[in-house]
XYZ file of C-alpha atoms in Angstrom:
679
model
C 77.668 94.249 88.432
C 74.304 94.767 89.953
C 70.581 94.626 89.109
C 68.943 98.015 89.611
C 66.091 98.042 91.888
C 66.603 94.666 93.270
C 68.386 95.997 96.565
C 65.413 98.198 97.430
C 63.039 95.421 96.398
C 64.515 93.063 98.839
C 64.785 95.592 101.647
C 61.078 96.355 101.365
C 60.652 92.729 102.258
C 63.277 92.835 105.092
C 61.253 90.819 107.687
C 60.727 88.054 105.031
C 63.976 87.917 103.443
C 66.472 88.764 106.157
C 67.707 87.321 109.406
C 69.161 89.307 112.278
C 72.820 88.480 112.996
C 75.213 89.256 115.989
C 78.445 89.153 113.948
C 81.592 88.082 115.797
C 84.395 85.443 115.902
C 84.353 84.783 112.205
C 85.862 85.731 108.911
C 84.308 88.033 106.637
C 84.919 88.647 102.830
C 84.428 92.426 102.029
C 83.572 93.909 98.658
C 86.363 96.500 98.836
C 85.031 98.623 95.976
C 81.380 98.682 97.861
C 82.999 99.448 101.234
C 85.078 102.493 100.385
C 82.247 104.117 98.361
C 79.824 103.409 101.247
C 82.367 105.123 103.820
C 83.039 107.710 101.322
C 79.403 108.870 100.759
C 77.793 107.827 104.119
C 80.057 109.468 106.630
C 79.278 113.119 106.125
C 82.427 113.876 104.284
C 83.067 116.961 102.224
C 83.087 115.956 98.597
C 83.287 119.398 96.904
C 86.942 120.141 97.597
C 88.629 117.072 96.166
C 88.812 114.908 99.113
C 89.398 115.257 102.896
C 91.768 112.197 102.703
C 92.549 112.509 106.302
C 89.057 112.225 107.561
C 88.306 109.469 105.219
C 91.313 107.478 106.568
C 90.212 107.965 109.928
C 86.733 106.498 109.190
C 88.432 103.429 107.339
C 90.617 102.855 110.417
C 87.585 103.261 112.921
C 85.461 100.712 110.641
C 88.388 97.878 110.753
C 88.874 98.445 114.312
C 85.216 97.893 115.085
C 85.829 94.576 113.339
C 88.873 93.780 115.418
C 87.001 94.515 118.622
C 84.490 91.730 117.752
C 87.179 89.373 116.876
C 85.867 89.576 112.991
C 88.774 88.685 110.561
C 88.365 90.833 107.415
C 89.485 89.960 104.104
C 89.255 92.676 101.461
C 88.632 91.762 97.595
C 89.136 94.850 95.221
C 87.939 95.102 91.636
C 90.750 95.073 89.060
C 90.753 96.423 85.619
C 87.765 96.022 82.929
C 86.942 92.598 81.668
C 88.988 91.453 78.595
C 85.722 90.952 76.665
C 84.786 94.661 77.384
C 81.068 93.797 77.841
C 80.568 96.547 80.411
C 81.552 99.245 78.286
C 78.143 100.559 77.716
C 77.456 100.466 81.488
C 80.758 102.374 82.198
C 80.077 105.028 79.720
C 76.505 105.338 81.301
C 78.175 105.786 84.838
C 80.718 108.157 83.600
C 77.968 110.494 82.201
C 76.159 110.218 85.483
C 79.350 111.100 87.292
C 79.863 114.127 85.155
C 76.293 115.348 86.056
C 76.797 114.811 89.710
C 80.182 116.443 89.687
C 78.565 119.546 87.934
C 75.883 119.605 90.501
C 78.384 119.551 93.506
C 80.364 122.338 91.691
C 77.375 124.760 91.638
C 76.206 124.134 95.217
C 73.954 121.020 94.450
C 73.939 117.566 95.791
C 75.789 114.490 94.324
C 78.153 111.790 95.171
C 81.555 111.643 93.246
C 84.470 109.806 94.807
C 87.443 111.851 95.400
C 90.074 110.987 92.707
C 92.597 109.341 94.961
C 90.273 107.640 97.274
C 91.108 103.984 96.152
C 94.869 104.650 96.736
C 94.106 106.030 100.118
C 91.875 103.156 101.028
C 94.763 100.668 100.157
C 97.103 102.777 102.068
C 95.091 102.384 105.219
C 94.699 98.375 104.640
C 98.518 98.246 104.477
C 98.679 100.525 107.611
C 96.283 98.256 109.682
C 97.768 95.014 108.310
C 94.279 94.084 106.743
C 94.512 91.336 104.096
C 93.340 92.338 100.799
C 93.708 91.290 97.068
C 93.072 93.176 93.921
C 91.556 91.019 91.235
C 92.704 91.113 87.646
C 89.111 92.150 86.712
C 85.710 92.259 88.369
C 85.764 90.652 91.795
C 82.141 89.447 92.392
C 82.554 85.884 91.358
C 85.788 85.612 93.323
C 84.364 86.959 96.279
C 81.619 84.482 96.163
C 83.870 81.590 95.690
C 86.201 82.456 98.497
C 83.331 83.051 100.982
C 81.833 79.561 100.135
C 85.378 77.991 100.461
C 85.575 79.534 103.895
C 81.947 79.309 104.853
C 81.617 82.828 106.035
C 79.583 85.882 104.861
C 80.020 88.624 102.374
C 79.883 92.061 103.035
C 78.758 94.349 100.279
C 76.167 96.604 98.877
C 75.839 94.953 95.287
C 72.616 93.297 94.495
C 74.293 90.692 92.555
C 74.995 88.848 95.957
C 71.279 88.212 96.263
C 71.753 85.974 93.019
C 74.781 83.851 94.150
C 74.252 81.028 96.060
C 76.172 81.854 99.395
C 76.422 79.189 101.939
C 76.691 81.575 104.999
C 74.694 84.460 103.250
C 75.315 88.162 102.359
C 75.423 91.174 104.753
C 74.252 94.474 103.163
C 76.316 97.346 104.137
C 73.411 99.636 104.934
C 72.412 97.427 107.798
C 75.857 96.593 109.007
C 76.001 98.649 112.385
C 79.666 98.865 112.878
C 79.286 102.087 114.734
C 76.960 100.286 117.050
C 78.956 97.591 118.868
C 77.103 95.638 121.303
C 78.080 93.162 124.179
C 76.717 89.762 125.267
C 77.008 89.268 128.931
C 79.563 92.213 129.365
C 82.343 90.305 127.733
C 81.563 89.352 124.056
C 81.424 92.097 121.464
C 79.235 91.946 118.313
C 78.213 94.005 115.415
C 74.280 93.954 114.726
C 73.921 93.124 111.072
C 71.290 91.580 108.806
C 71.880 88.719 106.467
C 69.966 87.973 103.172
C 68.500 84.470 103.148
C 68.457 83.162 99.462
C 66.327 80.138 100.823
C 63.734 82.553 102.360
C 63.832 84.550 98.890
C 62.992 81.473 96.852
C 60.423 80.141 99.313
C 58.580 83.173 99.007
C 58.303 82.768 95.230
C 56.698 79.225 95.398
C 59.851 77.674 96.506
C 61.466 78.444 92.978
C 64.651 76.718 91.846
C 67.875 78.902 92.896
C 69.243 77.948 89.511
C 66.686 80.292 88.052
C 67.964 83.278 89.665
C 70.953 84.059 87.186
C 68.447 83.930 84.438
C 66.203 86.333 86.484
C 69.304 88.694 86.629
C 70.068 88.764 83.053
C 66.417 89.114 81.997
C 65.960 91.949 84.624
C 69.246 93.675 83.104
C 72.430 93.933 84.815
C 75.790 95.635 84.293
C 76.750 92.934 81.654
C 73.633 92.786 79.630
C 70.752 95.173 78.591
C 69.213 93.883 75.404
C 66.485 96.221 74.024
C 64.976 93.210 72.428
C 64.185 91.764 75.832
C 61.487 94.499 75.991
C 59.677 92.442 73.352
C 59.567 89.357 75.853
C 58.701 91.484 78.756
C 55.803 93.333 76.779
C 54.417 89.913 75.416
C 54.831 87.464 78.385
C 51.864 89.091 80.543
C 54.062 88.742 83.767
C 51.775 87.910 86.755
C 52.494 90.992 89.128
C 51.086 89.655 92.315
C 50.877 92.187 94.845
C 51.369 96.100 93.690
C 54.580 97.553 94.308
C 55.181 100.717 95.897
C 58.501 101.476 93.954
C 56.940 101.738 90.446
C 57.985 100.177 87.305
C 61.019 98.539 88.246
C 59.696 96.717 91.124
C 56.697 95.699 89.218
C 59.035 94.133 86.675
C 61.252 92.323 89.308
C 58.081 90.821 90.963
C 56.528 89.923 87.697
C 59.659 88.191 86.273
C 60.272 86.298 89.762
C 56.634 85.062 89.762
C 56.595 84.100 86.081
C 60.164 82.121 86.418
C 58.730 80.188 89.557
C 56.503 78.179 87.395
C 59.469 76.513 85.686
C 61.565 73.501 86.977
C 64.984 74.635 85.761
C 66.702 77.488 83.731
C 66.751 75.363 80.381
C 62.782 75.127 80.389
C 62.501 78.716 81.408
C 64.984 80.027 78.725
C 63.210 78.004 75.983
C 59.935 79.840 76.976
C 61.562 83.095 77.050
C 62.803 82.613 73.391
C 59.175 81.720 72.044
C 58.393 85.334 72.429
C 61.201 86.599 70.338
C 61.429 86.691 66.546
C 62.865 83.424 65.093
C 65.952 85.297 63.704
C 66.983 86.549 66.884
C 66.615 83.491 69.064
C 69.956 81.781 68.579
C 71.910 85.143 69.242
C 69.985 86.112 72.290
C 70.255 82.572 73.615
C 74.039 82.723 73.439
C 74.261 86.135 74.977
C 71.912 85.106 77.790
C 73.706 81.800 78.420
C 77.114 83.576 78.515
C 75.735 86.347 81.052
C 74.482 83.592 83.268
C 77.836 82.139 83.597
C 78.991 85.189 85.523
C 77.100 83.825 88.590
C 78.866 80.366 88.455
C 81.958 79.554 90.717
C 85.178 81.419 89.695
C 88.231 79.354 88.915
C 90.453 81.705 90.899
C 91.258 80.603 94.120
C 91.830 83.530 96.223
C 92.568 81.282 99.360
C 95.952 80.417 97.813
C 96.684 84.211 97.577
C 95.738 84.964 101.204
C 97.560 81.748 102.498
C 100.426 81.391 100.316
C 100.724 84.631 98.358
C 100.074 82.958 94.950
C 97.462 84.661 92.472
C 96.533 82.539 89.471
C 93.752 84.173 87.270
C 93.441 81.983 84.067
C 92.426 85.187 81.990
C 95.477 86.973 83.142
C 97.838 83.851 82.633
C 96.583 83.627 78.867
C 97.817 87.175 78.194
C 101.332 86.180 78.709
C 101.868 89.238 80.817
C 105.231 89.426 82.810
C 105.126 87.687 86.062
C 106.024 90.805 88.277
C 103.313 92.797 86.721
C 100.585 89.983 87.691
C 101.949 89.873 91.269
C 102.149 93.800 91.493
C 98.550 93.904 90.228
C 97.328 91.279 92.848
C 99.052 93.111 95.804
C 97.532 96.524 94.584
C 100.999 97.809 93.787
C 99.835 98.832 90.413
C 96.389 100.404 89.651
C 93.544 98.907 87.444
C 94.582 101.964 85.313
C 97.590 99.981 84.292
C 95.851 96.852 83.584
C 93.202 98.836 81.515
C 96.068 100.195 79.392
C 97.847 96.876 78.968
C 94.781 94.692 78.062
C 92.519 97.147 76.359
C 94.603 99.908 75.294
C 91.904 102.082 76.597
C 91.800 104.098 79.973
C 89.133 105.864 81.963
C 89.876 109.408 83.345
C 87.602 109.882 86.266
C 85.751 113.426 86.450
C 86.496 115.477 89.448
C 84.390 118.176 90.841
C 85.906 120.898 88.671
C 84.971 123.650 86.086
C 82.979 122.120 83.463
C 83.514 125.079 81.157
C 87.257 124.321 81.013
C 89.140 121.430 79.339
C 89.119 118.383 81.769
C 91.711 118.446 84.575
C 93.364 115.430 83.143
C 94.632 117.101 80.159
C 97.644 118.552 82.223
C 99.060 114.922 83.014
C 98.604 113.572 79.627
C 102.364 113.819 78.955
C 102.954 111.527 81.966
C 100.414 109.085 80.721
C 102.173 108.981 77.229
C 105.333 107.822 79.235
C 103.299 105.155 80.892
C 101.852 103.934 77.610
C 105.230 103.963 76.015
C 106.380 101.599 78.811
C 103.408 99.273 78.550
C 103.552 99.026 74.596
C 105.563 95.829 74.297
C 104.105 93.806 77.275
C 103.284 90.681 75.472
C 102.808 89.298 71.842
C 99.281 87.882 72.956
C 97.706 91.229 73.788
C 97.360 92.648 70.342
C 95.560 89.284 69.325
C 93.457 89.174 72.387
C 92.415 92.963 72.872
C 89.247 93.770 71.067
C 89.637 97.561 71.494
C 93.239 98.150 70.447
C 92.285 101.434 68.716
C 93.287 102.704 66.226
C 95.150 100.060 64.379
C 98.531 102.074 64.705
C 100.729 100.271 67.296
C 101.635 103.284 69.340
C 97.924 104.457 69.943
C 95.924 104.384 73.238
C 92.310 105.645 73.750
C 91.278 107.790 76.784
C 87.696 107.962 77.869
C 87.468 111.620 79.125
C 85.133 114.412 79.789
C 84.268 116.851 77.259
C 82.107 119.919 78.527
C 79.377 117.968 80.405
C 79.741 114.837 78.132
C 82.139 111.951 77.508
C 84.245 111.473 74.553
C 87.232 108.838 73.504
C 90.314 110.585 72.397
C 93.285 108.796 70.897
C 96.641 109.489 72.479
C 100.025 108.282 71.141
C 102.283 106.697 73.377
C 105.941 108.130 73.586
C 108.523 105.671 71.958
C 111.149 105.047 74.593
C 114.676 104.100 74.452
C 115.183 100.287 73.825
C 116.374 99.360 77.196
C 112.808 100.836 78.696
C 110.693 99.167 75.826
C 110.568 95.716 77.316
C 108.043 95.519 80.177
C 109.435 92.202 81.299
C 112.896 93.466 82.196
C 111.754 96.789 83.436
C 112.451 95.870 87.155
C 116.054 94.998 86.107
C 116.877 98.617 85.345
C 119.062 100.133 88.039
C 117.321 102.550 90.757
C 119.298 105.339 89.156
C 117.915 104.736 85.631
C 114.324 104.332 87.000
C 114.517 107.589 89.010
C 115.929 109.369 85.965
C 113.113 108.418 83.678
C 110.644 109.400 86.380
C 112.323 112.800 87.067
C 112.813 113.519 83.269
C 109.074 112.846 82.727
C 108.300 115.147 85.460
C 110.860 117.866 84.132
C 112.518 118.164 87.582
C 116.380 117.999 88.516
C 117.271 115.547 91.217
C 119.270 118.135 93.109
C 116.084 120.132 93.867
C 114.790 117.402 95.973
C 117.880 116.743 97.987
C 116.801 118.820 101.104
C 113.161 117.287 100.820
C 112.214 114.627 103.245
C 111.835 111.152 101.470
C 107.936 110.962 102.038
C 107.429 114.326 100.243
C 109.906 113.965 97.261
C 107.250 112.644 94.775
C 104.628 115.329 95.832
C 107.197 118.031 95.546
C 108.477 116.619 92.042
C 104.743 116.618 90.869
C 104.291 120.139 92.087
C 107.164 121.433 90.080
C 105.604 119.674 86.865
C 102.209 121.114 87.699
C 103.670 124.775 88.072
C 105.559 124.366 84.823
C 102.183 124.171 82.883
C 100.825 127.462 82.080
C 97.356 126.451 81.554
C 96.931 125.653 85.286
C 96.732 129.533 85.869
C 98.257 128.834 89.125
C 98.573 131.809 91.732
C 101.041 132.061 94.590
C 98.466 131.328 97.224
C 97.530 128.109 95.419
C 101.076 126.935 95.831
C 101.355 128.061 99.298
C 98.135 126.349 100.468
C 99.381 123.110 98.951
C 102.698 123.309 100.554
C 101.260 124.126 103.871
C 98.785 121.253 103.682
C 101.951 118.852 102.956
C 103.155 119.738 106.588
C 100.216 118.009 108.315
C 102.000 114.620 108.004
C 105.337 115.775 109.524
C 103.207 117.838 112.372
C 101.572 114.626 113.246
C 104.833 112.869 113.576
C 106.206 115.644 115.737
C 103.206 115.457 117.989
C 103.460 111.577 118.205
C 107.222 111.339 118.662
C 108.175 110.683 122.256
C 111.637 112.153 121.856
C 110.570 115.665 121.193
C 110.941 118.610 123.561
C 107.755 119.869 125.238
C 108.092 123.295 123.570
C 108.633 121.768 120.025
C 105.640 119.436 120.687
C 103.247 122.416 121.799
C 104.139 124.581 118.523
C 103.328 121.584 116.388
C 100.041 120.998 118.484
C 99.141 124.830 118.094
C 99.767 124.659 114.292
C 97.850 121.521 113.754
C 95.091 122.826 115.776
C 95.002 125.965 113.596
C 94.768 123.761 110.446
C 91.844 121.901 111.960
C 90.086 125.105 112.685
C 90.632 126.254 109.046
C 89.298 123.109 107.854
C 86.340 123.080 110.004
C 85.495 126.688 109.178
C 85.618 126.012 105.423
C 83.077 123.157 105.666
C 80.769 125.475 107.329
C 79.702 127.275 104.193
C 82.637 128.560 102.104
C 81.473 128.877 98.475
C 83.278 126.750 96.119
C 85.769 128.790 93.801
C 85.473 126.906 90.659
C 88.728 128.179 89.308
C 90.651 127.291 92.408
C 88.877 123.846 92.599
C 89.937 123.293 88.955
C 93.655 124.175 89.635
C 93.739 121.640 92.673
C 92.073 118.994 90.363
C 94.779 119.409 87.980
C 97.258 118.951 90.738
C 95.734 115.672 91.831
C 95.555 114.496 88.218
C 99.429 115.159 88.078
C 100.003 113.315 91.571
C 97.812 110.467 90.532
C 99.618 109.919 87.183
C 102.991 110.597 88.720
C 102.198 107.832 91.185
C 100.996 105.418 88.677
C 104.316 106.243 86.707
C 106.326 105.674 90.134
C 104.599 102.496 90.832
C 105.312 101.106 87.356
C 108.903 101.834 87.743
C 108.934 100.077 91.029
C 108.951 103.114 93.276
C 112.211 104.753 92.499
C 110.829 107.580 94.879
C 108.970 106.653 98.025
C 105.277 106.414 97.981
C 103.771 109.399 99.696
C 101.368 108.891 102.716
C 98.208 110.314 100.920
C 96.250 110.191 104.179
C 98.183 113.223 105.480
C 99.044 114.874 102.147
C 96.046 116.615 100.969
C 92.732 117.674 102.578
C 90.624 119.662 100.267
C 88.812 121.581 103.037
C 92.234 122.528 104.525
C 93.723 123.767 101.004
C 90.745 125.735 100.053
C 90.355 127.324 103.412
C 93.966 128.223 103.490
C 93.590 129.794 99.910
C 90.793 131.982 101.301
C 93.039 132.989 104.332
C 96.027 133.901 102.468
C 93.927 136.016 99.995
C 92.467 138.042 102.857
C 95.083 138.818 105.185
C 96.976 135.847 106.786
C 100.531 135.470 105.799
C 102.468 132.206 105.781
C 105.078 133.438 108.087
C 102.544 134.417 110.738
C 100.940 130.973 110.410
C 104.194 129.251 110.944
C 105.812 131.415 113.538
C 104.302 129.214 116.198
C 106.387 126.076 114.960
C 109.948 126.590 114.049
C 110.258 123.125 112.638
C 107.284 123.450 110.290
C 108.462 126.798 109.093
C 112.000 125.287 108.217
C 110.424 122.342 106.256
C 108.089 124.907 104.516
C 111.231 126.833 103.413
C 112.606 123.716 102.117
C 109.427 122.988 100.179
C 108.895 126.432 98.804
C 112.767 126.739 97.588
C 112.262 123.393 95.778
C 109.229 124.442 93.830
C 109.901 128.113 93.425
C 112.438 127.872 90.479
C 109.922 125.983 88.327
C 106.890 128.419 88.844
C 106.309 131.218 86.306
C 107.650 134.353 87.692
C 103.975 135.778 87.054
C 102.702 134.061 90.131
C 105.181 136.118 92.225
C 104.007 139.418 91.154
C 101.331 141.657 92.897
C 97.724 141.382 91.474
C 97.483 143.499 88.261
C 100.988 143.435 87.425
C 101.261 140.098 85.671
C 99.791 141.613 82.462
C 102.041 144.646 82.523
C 105.046 142.689 82.713
C 104.104 140.444 79.625
C 103.937 143.774 77.749
C 107.222 144.912 78.860
C 108.820 141.779 77.825
C 107.947 142.606 74.172
C 109.986 145.782 74.322
C 113.818 146.184 73.539
C 116.324 144.418 75.903
C 117.664 147.721 77.425
C 114.194 148.993 78.109
C 113.129 145.504 79.306
C 116.080 145.315 81.745
C 115.027 148.602 83.423
C 111.406 147.578 83.732
C 112.462 144.271 85.362
C 114.282 146.289 87.838
C 111.327 148.448 88.708
C 108.970 145.325 88.876
C 111.632 143.698 91.212
C 111.827 146.719 93.541
C 108.066 147.073 93.428
C 107.444 143.530 94.316
C 109.934 143.351 97.038
C 108.016 146.256 98.721
C 104.648 144.599 98.220
C 105.996 141.228 99.773
C 107.590 142.955 102.731
C 104.516 143.118 104.856
C 102.939 140.062 103.273
C 104.911 136.972 102.795
C 108.673 136.410 103.657
C 108.604 133.195 101.409
C 107.178 135.207 98.428
C 110.090 137.568 98.826
C 112.771 134.549 98.640
C 111.528 134.097 95.283
C 111.442 137.753 94.096
C 115.119 138.166 94.989
C 115.925 135.996 92.090
C 113.184 137.239 89.964
C 115.327 139.104 87.500
C 117.817 136.282 86.992
C 114.880 133.707 86.366
C 113.337 136.173 83.795
C 116.641 136.421 81.812
C 117.012 132.686 81.826
C 113.390 132.294 80.576
C 113.953 134.689 77.636
C 117.148 132.579 76.766
C 115.101 129.553 76.777
């Protein structure tokens, strides 16, 4: 939700509408969606390379440590899936189009704000690590946030202008004036965070002591995320709104000022609404009145009592309960163990595939992970008999169909995707958790087309990323090259390196090697940020990998994590991965990079050995040899066999001075190629 222009309007009157706070020794309810966007976009993070999740995680940790230092107890409330009424669909489409334009701008060297694909999951992992209390609402969180803050008599922290409309007992602190990086001290002992608090009383006093109850009508007349009726332009053009003082911010501020001055003349919402309807054609009045009244209800108290969740672990949302969803699903959604992607698929049979900074000339990066989503949809098909009656967007009428909102070139399109019809014991969502670990793991690995034995030497925390990488390599449309795979695997070493460095039991020599390699990775990361031009094809390939990882994680979560969830905060750093790509293309070899840390070198060998058998043989050929190999495969078997031998010898020679881990694959190139022919 949000009223465009209202936040900048009230900030223009900061001295009148805001009071200074020294925030300490209090609970605070935080709009999680607003916070992770604010920290992502206002912390000088690199957004072109798909997310520096390690840097983002450090910033989130620093934010909460500032709160802890001031004895502020945070409660984070996250938005869930789309509202079952789907009343925000038009707004969601508009925002998706805006996001595509910003992603395109970033991809060609311009500016823009696009959250990396896995930013929400990283944010939740940091909350869990820091033991910050959080809840994921079933749908939009604003009303639940307001209700909880009023119950606890504490402030709300957000950047959403709708909190200027809610009647909050202790007020609303905007994120852009919340100085968490600038902790102050009273008398040398008590820390506090300087902040500003919006005063609804001062706001209403400024407009002739207008009734607070009129503000929800103001919000819907102004146009928010839930309602934007073209016919309201008829009212706005005929009502001759008193503008008062002129605004410096143009038409939007003029409208806000005029509406507030006009509404201040009425005693209550009923009187004001009747006067609005007078300006509309009689045939439209009843429908418009119903829509306006329905939208105004969005600013009333929520029936959800989040305090019960934070105090007792019970989450009861009437809208969710009415759908008859399995209890384990509702609990997992509230705990953030299932993504809003899952609830959208469940309730609306429609999902949104978020655009990344990718090559807009190519099919969107999520196409590669469609088979994983089809399995997810298959698992969700028979969730509840109430859903087909309740969902308004179960399109098309066929029972196995789901719709996906995706990028096509630089626009959006809704595509119809069939779910995979699964075996009977997988088709009842309520009993999915009763399946044995072996069966759930088997379904996950079969979907990713990976054999379990391949993962046996891999550390538990990296099994899912490696399995996903194997899936990614099997799709030839990714156009993956050896240096792409090497860069991803090298970046996966950051977590284990951090563990070695922080482990008290390690020998000094081991620790020094790990520190040197970690420092080298940080140098590469910084160098990449200093001006490396974005390689669009490489960016697209890594966007495809992230999509595979995202959907692999969602399937893993839906199956109650048969593989451990990876630590995303130390798994992928876009600046590092892109920088390593550049180095490996230039002169650096994997072996020379890892020579300083034998433990990292050994782990890399395990990762490389696990993924190599799933990679197309072409990625291990020297540049320019791939096309000639394809031609040779068309010849007769005898001729083909000889050519394979020559290719192997040539490749061994080429890799001898370049990369020992590439050579490991080449030794089995002939055998692998013959197996591919047989398939």
